[in-house]
Coordinates of C-alpha atoms in Angstrom, one line a residue:
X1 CA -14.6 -46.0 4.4
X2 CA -13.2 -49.8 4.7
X3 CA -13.3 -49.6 8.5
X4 CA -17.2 -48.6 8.8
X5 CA -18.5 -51.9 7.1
X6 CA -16.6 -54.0 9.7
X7 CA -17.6 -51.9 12.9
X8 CA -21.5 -52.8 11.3
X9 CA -20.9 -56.5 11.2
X10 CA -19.0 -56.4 14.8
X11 CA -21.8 -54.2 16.1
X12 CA -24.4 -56.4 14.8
X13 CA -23.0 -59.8 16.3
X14 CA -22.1 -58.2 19.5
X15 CA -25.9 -56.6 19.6
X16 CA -24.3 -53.6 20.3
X17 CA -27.2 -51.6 18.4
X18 CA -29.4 -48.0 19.6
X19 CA -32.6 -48.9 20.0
X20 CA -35.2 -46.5 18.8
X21 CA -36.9 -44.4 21.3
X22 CA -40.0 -41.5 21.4
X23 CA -36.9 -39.0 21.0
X24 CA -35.3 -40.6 17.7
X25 CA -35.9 -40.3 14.4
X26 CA -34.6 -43.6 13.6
X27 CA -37.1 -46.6 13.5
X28 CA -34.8 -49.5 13.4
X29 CA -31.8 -51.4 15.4
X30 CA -28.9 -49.5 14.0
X31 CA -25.0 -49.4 15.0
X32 CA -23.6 -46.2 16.7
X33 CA -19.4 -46.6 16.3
X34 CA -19.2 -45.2 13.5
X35 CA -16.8 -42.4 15.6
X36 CA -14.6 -45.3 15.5
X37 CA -14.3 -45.3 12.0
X38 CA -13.7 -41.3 11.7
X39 CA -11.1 -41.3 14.7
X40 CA -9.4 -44.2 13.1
X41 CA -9.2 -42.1 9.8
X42 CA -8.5 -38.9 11.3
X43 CA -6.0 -40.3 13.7
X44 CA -3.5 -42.1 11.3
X45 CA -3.9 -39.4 8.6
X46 CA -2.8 -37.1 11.0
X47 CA 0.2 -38.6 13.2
X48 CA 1.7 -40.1 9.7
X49 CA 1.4 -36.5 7.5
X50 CA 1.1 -33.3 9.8
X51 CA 3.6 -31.5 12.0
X52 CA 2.3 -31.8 15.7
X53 CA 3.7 -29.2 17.2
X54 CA 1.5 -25.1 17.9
X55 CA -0.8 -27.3 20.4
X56 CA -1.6 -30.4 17.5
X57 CA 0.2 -32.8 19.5
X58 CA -2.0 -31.5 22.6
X59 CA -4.9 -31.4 20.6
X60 CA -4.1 -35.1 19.4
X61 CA -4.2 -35.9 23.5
X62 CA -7.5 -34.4 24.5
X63 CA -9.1 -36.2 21.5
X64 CA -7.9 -39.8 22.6
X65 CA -9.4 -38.8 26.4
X66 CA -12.9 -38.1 24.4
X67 CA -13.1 -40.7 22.0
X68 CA -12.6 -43.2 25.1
X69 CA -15.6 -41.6 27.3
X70 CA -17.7 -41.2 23.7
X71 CA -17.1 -45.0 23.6
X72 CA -17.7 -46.3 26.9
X73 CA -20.9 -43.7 26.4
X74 CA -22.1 -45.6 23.0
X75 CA -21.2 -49.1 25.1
X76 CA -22.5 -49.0 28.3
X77 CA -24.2 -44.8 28.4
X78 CA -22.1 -43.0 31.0
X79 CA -23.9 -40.1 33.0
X80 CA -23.4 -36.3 32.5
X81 CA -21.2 -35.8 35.5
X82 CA -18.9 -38.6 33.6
X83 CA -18.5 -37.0 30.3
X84 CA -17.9 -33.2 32.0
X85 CA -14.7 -34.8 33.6
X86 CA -13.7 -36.1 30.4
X87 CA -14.2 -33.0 28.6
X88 CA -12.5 -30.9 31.7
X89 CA -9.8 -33.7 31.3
X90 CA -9.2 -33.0 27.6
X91 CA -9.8 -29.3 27.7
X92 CA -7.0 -28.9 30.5
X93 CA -4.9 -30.4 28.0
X94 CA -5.0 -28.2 25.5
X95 CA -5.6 -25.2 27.5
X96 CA -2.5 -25.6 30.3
X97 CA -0.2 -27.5 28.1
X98 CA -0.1 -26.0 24.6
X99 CA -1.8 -22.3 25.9
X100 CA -4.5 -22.7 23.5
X101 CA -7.1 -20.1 24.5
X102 CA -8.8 -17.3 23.5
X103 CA -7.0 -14.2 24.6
X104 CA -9.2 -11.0 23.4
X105 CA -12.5 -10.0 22.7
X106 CA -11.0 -8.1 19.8
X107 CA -13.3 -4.9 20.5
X108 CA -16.8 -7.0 21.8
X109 CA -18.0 -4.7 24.5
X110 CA -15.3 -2.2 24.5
X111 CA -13.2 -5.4 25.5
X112 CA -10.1 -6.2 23.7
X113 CA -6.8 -8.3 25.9
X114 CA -8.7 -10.5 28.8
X115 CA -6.9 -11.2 32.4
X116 CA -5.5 -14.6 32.3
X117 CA -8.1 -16.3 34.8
X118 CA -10.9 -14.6 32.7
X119 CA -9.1 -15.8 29.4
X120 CA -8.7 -19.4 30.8
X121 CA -12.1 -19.7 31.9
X122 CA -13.9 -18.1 28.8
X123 CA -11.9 -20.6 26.6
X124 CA -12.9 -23.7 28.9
X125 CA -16.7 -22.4 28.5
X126 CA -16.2 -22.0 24.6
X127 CA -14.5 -25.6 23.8
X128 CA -17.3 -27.1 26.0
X129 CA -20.5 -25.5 24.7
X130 CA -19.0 -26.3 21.3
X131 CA -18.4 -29.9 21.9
X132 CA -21.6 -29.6 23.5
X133 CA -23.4 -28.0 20.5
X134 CA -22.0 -30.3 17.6
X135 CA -23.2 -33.4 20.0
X136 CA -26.5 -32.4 20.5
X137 CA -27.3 -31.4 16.8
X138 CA -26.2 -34.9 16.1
X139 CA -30.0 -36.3 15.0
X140 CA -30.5 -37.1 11.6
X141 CA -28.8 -39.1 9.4
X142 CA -25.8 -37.4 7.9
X143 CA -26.3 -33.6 9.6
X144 CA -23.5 -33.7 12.0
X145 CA -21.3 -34.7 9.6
X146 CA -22.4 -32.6 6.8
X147 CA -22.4 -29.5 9.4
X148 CA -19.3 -30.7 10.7
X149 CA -17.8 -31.0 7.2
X150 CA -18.7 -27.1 6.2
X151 CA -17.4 -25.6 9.4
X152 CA -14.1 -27.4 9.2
X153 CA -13.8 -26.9 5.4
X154 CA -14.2 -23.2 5.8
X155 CA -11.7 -22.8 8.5
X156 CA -9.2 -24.9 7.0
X157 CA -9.3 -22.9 3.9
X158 CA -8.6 -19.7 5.7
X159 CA -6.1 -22.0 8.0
X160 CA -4.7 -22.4 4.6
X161 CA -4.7 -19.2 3.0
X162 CA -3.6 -16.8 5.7
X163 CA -1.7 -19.4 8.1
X164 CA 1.4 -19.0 8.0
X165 CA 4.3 -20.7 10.6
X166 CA 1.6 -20.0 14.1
X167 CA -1.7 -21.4 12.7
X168 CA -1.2 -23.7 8.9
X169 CA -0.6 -27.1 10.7
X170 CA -3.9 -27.0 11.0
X171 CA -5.0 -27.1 7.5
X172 CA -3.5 -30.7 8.2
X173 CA -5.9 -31.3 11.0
X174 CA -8.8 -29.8 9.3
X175 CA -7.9 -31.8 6.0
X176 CA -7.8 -34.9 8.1
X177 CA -11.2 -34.3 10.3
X178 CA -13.0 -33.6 6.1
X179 CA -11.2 -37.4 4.9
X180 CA -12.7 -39.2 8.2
X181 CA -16.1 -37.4 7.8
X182 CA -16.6 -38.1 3.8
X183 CA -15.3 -42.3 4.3
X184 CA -18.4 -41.7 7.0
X185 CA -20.6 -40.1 5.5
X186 CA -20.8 -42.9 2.5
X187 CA -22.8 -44.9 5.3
X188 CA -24.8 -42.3 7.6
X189 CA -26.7 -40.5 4.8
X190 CA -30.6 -41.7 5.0
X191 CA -31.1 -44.5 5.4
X192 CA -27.8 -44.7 8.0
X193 CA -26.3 -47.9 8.0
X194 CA -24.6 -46.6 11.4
X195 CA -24.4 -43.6 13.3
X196 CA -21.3 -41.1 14.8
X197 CA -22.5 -41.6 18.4
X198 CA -21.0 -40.2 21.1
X199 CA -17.9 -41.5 20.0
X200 CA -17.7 -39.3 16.8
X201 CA -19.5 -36.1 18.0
X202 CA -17.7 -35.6 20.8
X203 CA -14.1 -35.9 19.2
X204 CA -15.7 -34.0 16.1
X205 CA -17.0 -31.2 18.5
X206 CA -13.7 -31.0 20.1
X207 CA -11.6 -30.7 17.2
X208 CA -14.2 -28.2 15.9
X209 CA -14.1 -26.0 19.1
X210 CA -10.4 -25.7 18.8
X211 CA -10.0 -24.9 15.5
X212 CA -12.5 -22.0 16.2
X213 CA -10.2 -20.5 19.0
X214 CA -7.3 -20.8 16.7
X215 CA -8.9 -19.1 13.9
X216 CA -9.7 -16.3 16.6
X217 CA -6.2 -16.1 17.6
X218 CA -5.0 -15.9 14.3
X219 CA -7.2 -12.9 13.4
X220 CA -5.7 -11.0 16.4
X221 CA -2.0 -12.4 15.7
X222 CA -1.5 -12.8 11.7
X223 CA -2.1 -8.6 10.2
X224 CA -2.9 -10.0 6.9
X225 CA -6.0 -11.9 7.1
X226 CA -9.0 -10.3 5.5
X227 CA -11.2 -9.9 9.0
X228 CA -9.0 -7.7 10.7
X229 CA -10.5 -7.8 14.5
X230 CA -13.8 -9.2 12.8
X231 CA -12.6 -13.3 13.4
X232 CA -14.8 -13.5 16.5
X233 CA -17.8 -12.5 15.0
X234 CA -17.0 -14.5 11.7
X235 CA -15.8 -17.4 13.8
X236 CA -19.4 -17.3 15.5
X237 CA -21.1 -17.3 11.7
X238 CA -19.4 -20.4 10.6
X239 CA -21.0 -21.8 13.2
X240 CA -24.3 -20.8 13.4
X241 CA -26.9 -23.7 12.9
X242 CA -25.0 -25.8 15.8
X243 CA -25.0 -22.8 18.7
X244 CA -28.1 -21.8 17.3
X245 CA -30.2 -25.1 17.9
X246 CA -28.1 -25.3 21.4
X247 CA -28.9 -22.1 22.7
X248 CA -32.6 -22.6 21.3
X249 CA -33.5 -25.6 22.7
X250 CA -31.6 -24.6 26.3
X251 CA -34.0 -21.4 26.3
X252 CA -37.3 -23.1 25.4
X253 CA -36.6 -25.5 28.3
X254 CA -35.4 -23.6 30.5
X255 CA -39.0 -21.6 29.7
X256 CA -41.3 -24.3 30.3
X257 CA -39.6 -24.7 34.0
X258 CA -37.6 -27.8 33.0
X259 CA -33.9 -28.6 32.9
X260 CA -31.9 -27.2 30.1
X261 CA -30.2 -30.7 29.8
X262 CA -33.5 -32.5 29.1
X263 CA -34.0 -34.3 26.3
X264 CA -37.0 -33.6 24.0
X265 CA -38.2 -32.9 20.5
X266 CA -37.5 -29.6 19.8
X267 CA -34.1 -29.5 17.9
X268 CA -34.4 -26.9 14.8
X269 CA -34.3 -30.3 12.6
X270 CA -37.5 -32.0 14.5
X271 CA -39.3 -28.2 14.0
X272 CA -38.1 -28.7 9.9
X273 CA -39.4 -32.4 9.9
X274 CA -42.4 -31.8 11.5
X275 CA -43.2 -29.0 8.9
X276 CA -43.3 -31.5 6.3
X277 CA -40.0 -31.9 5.2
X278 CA -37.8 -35.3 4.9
X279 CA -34.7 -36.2 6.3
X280 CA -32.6 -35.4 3.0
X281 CA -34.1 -32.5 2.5
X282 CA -33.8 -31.5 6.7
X283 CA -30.0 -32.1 6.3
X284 CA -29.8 -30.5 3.0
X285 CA -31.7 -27.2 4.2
X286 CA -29.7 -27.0 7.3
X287 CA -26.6 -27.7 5.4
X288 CA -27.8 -24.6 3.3
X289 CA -28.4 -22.2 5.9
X290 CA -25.2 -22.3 7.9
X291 CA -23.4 -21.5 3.9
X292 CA -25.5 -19.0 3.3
X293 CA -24.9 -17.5 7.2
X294 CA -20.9 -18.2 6.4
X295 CA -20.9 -16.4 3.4
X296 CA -22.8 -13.4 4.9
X297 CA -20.5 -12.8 7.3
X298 CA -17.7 -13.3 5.2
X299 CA -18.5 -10.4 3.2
X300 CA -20.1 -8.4 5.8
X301 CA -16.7 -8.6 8.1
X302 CA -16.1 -5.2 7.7
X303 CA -19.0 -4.0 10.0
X304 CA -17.4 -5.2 12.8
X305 CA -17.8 -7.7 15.9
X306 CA -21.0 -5.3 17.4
X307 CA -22.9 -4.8 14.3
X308 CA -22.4 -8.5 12.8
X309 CA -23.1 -10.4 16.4
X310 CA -26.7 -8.2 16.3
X311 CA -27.6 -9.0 13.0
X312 CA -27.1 -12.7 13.8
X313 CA -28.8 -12.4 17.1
X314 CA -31.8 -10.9 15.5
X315 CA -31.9 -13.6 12.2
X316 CA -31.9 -16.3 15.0
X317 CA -34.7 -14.7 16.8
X318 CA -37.0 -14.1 13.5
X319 CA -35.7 -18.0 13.0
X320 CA -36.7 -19.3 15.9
X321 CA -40.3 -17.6 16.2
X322 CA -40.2 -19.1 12.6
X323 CA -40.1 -22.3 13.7
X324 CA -42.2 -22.1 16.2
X325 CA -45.5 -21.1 14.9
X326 CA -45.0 -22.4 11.9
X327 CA -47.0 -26.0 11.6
X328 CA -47.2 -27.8 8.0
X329 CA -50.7 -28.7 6.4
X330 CA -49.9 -32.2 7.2
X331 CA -48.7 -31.5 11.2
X332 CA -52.7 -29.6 11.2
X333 CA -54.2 -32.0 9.8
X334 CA -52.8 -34.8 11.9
X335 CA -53.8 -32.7 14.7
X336 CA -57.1 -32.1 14.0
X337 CA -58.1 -35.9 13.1

């Protein structure tokens, strides 16, 4: 919260501003370091308070490699190619070096314990489309953070409740990532002051993609958590609205014969704005839904990995056909004339 104001001023007198473009929402010169500010927070909360060791430490390492890319990205843009090596970079950390990784399918398929390459490689492909996903959705002001700050919240209660020696260090990290977020989010609600940028979603998406395969891992090692072999399932529910919008806009372009990893206007919050609704209100609903989807599968645990993964695939494709077809009396309007 006292850093943010001084990365503005800074970014101002160095003109290191994002310009708005036919693919932002924004409409004027703003600052995007405000990751700097978060990792800042998050950073010296958590090396001064929390015990580093069940992969923290680790964890600690592959976010330093990602806040440097996400910076030299908000600086000076850095191709794709650029940021995958700094993802594989921080990934192998925490995958080879602390043996963070997800290990079962806990009954998905008929598969439960996974061969070690398979295991590796499955976990490399989860902490990078997550990373991925909480990037992208990053488009409004204050929805990666508020996304960000549910997810996190949720898993550090359950870090909390249900921990115990394996998995409660980190509550500390998920109580850190909520502090950096909220000092944050005092400036990026509309209108934003500054932006997260690469900077901040990337680190964010990272520390959100391995707190997912620990809360996995502790539903197949700790007996007394409420979701018996359910976390996978659950785990995918708390994080709906990002992997939703990813895997949305990847099949609609993918459709239309283009690149998956071109950019356009068709995230799930350009569909909301464009069906009338404002920015608050965008963030707000959003903010909404992935609750309401958490607290669904929360209580709906108990039908199991299968039946819970097809009830969310099939709410995601009403959702999406939703959004779709659905034009506001104002979007027709402007249309028409």
């Amino acid at each position: 919260m006292f850093a943010v104001p001084s990365i503005i001023y800074i970014a101002h007198l160095k003109n290191m501003l994002d310009t708005p473009n036919v693919r932002t929402v924004h409409e004027s010169l703003t600052p995007r370091l405000g990751g700097v500010a978060v990792f800042a927070g998050f950073m010296s909360a958590l090396t001064i308070f929390a015990p580093l060791n069940n992969g923290v430490q680790q964890l600690l390492a592959g976010c330093i490699v990602l806040f440097f890319v996400g910076l030299k990205d908000d600086l000076v843009s850095i191709s794709v190619a650029k940021k995958f090596v700094g993802q594989l970079l921080a990934t192998g950390v925490v995958m080879i070096m602390a043996d963070v990784r997800i290990t079962s399918f806990q009954g998905i398929l008929g598969i439960n314990e996974l061969p070690i390459g398979i295991s590796y490689a499955f976990t490399f492909f989860a902490i990078v489309g997550i990373t991925n996903a909480i990037n992208l959705i990053d488009g409004l002001d204050g929805l990666a953070g508020s996304i960000v700050l549910i997810i996190v919240s949720t898993f550090g209660y359950y870090f909390y409740r249900y921990g115990g020696p394996g998995f409660q260090n980190y509550v500390f990290v998920s109580v850190c990532v909520v502090g950096g977020i909220l000092g944050f989010l005092r400036y990026n609600f509309h209108k934003a002051t500054i932006f997260m940028g690469d900077t901040g979603s990337l680190v964010c998406g990272f520390i959100v993609s391995i707190l997912t395969i620990q809360f996995i891992e502790m539903g197949l090692k700790v007996p007394s958590q409420p979701f018996a072999s359910s976390a996978p399932s659950v785990a995918v529910g708390i994080l709906f609205v990002p992997l939703f919008d990813t895997l949305r806009v990847f099949i609609v372009r993918m459709m239309a014969g283009r690149s998956p990893f071109s950019p356009d206007k068709n995230h799930v919050h350009h569909r909301i704005l464009a069906m009338g609704f404002q920015q608050i209100g965008t963030v707000m609903l959003l903010g909404l839904l992935n609750i309401v989807v958490i607290l669904f599968v929360i209580n709906f645990a108990y039908l199991g990995n299968t039946i819970l993964i097809a009830m969310l695939v099939a709410f995601s494709l009403l959702l999406s056909v939703f959004l779709g077809v659905y034009h506001s009396r104002a979007e027709r309007q402007r249309v028409a004339s």
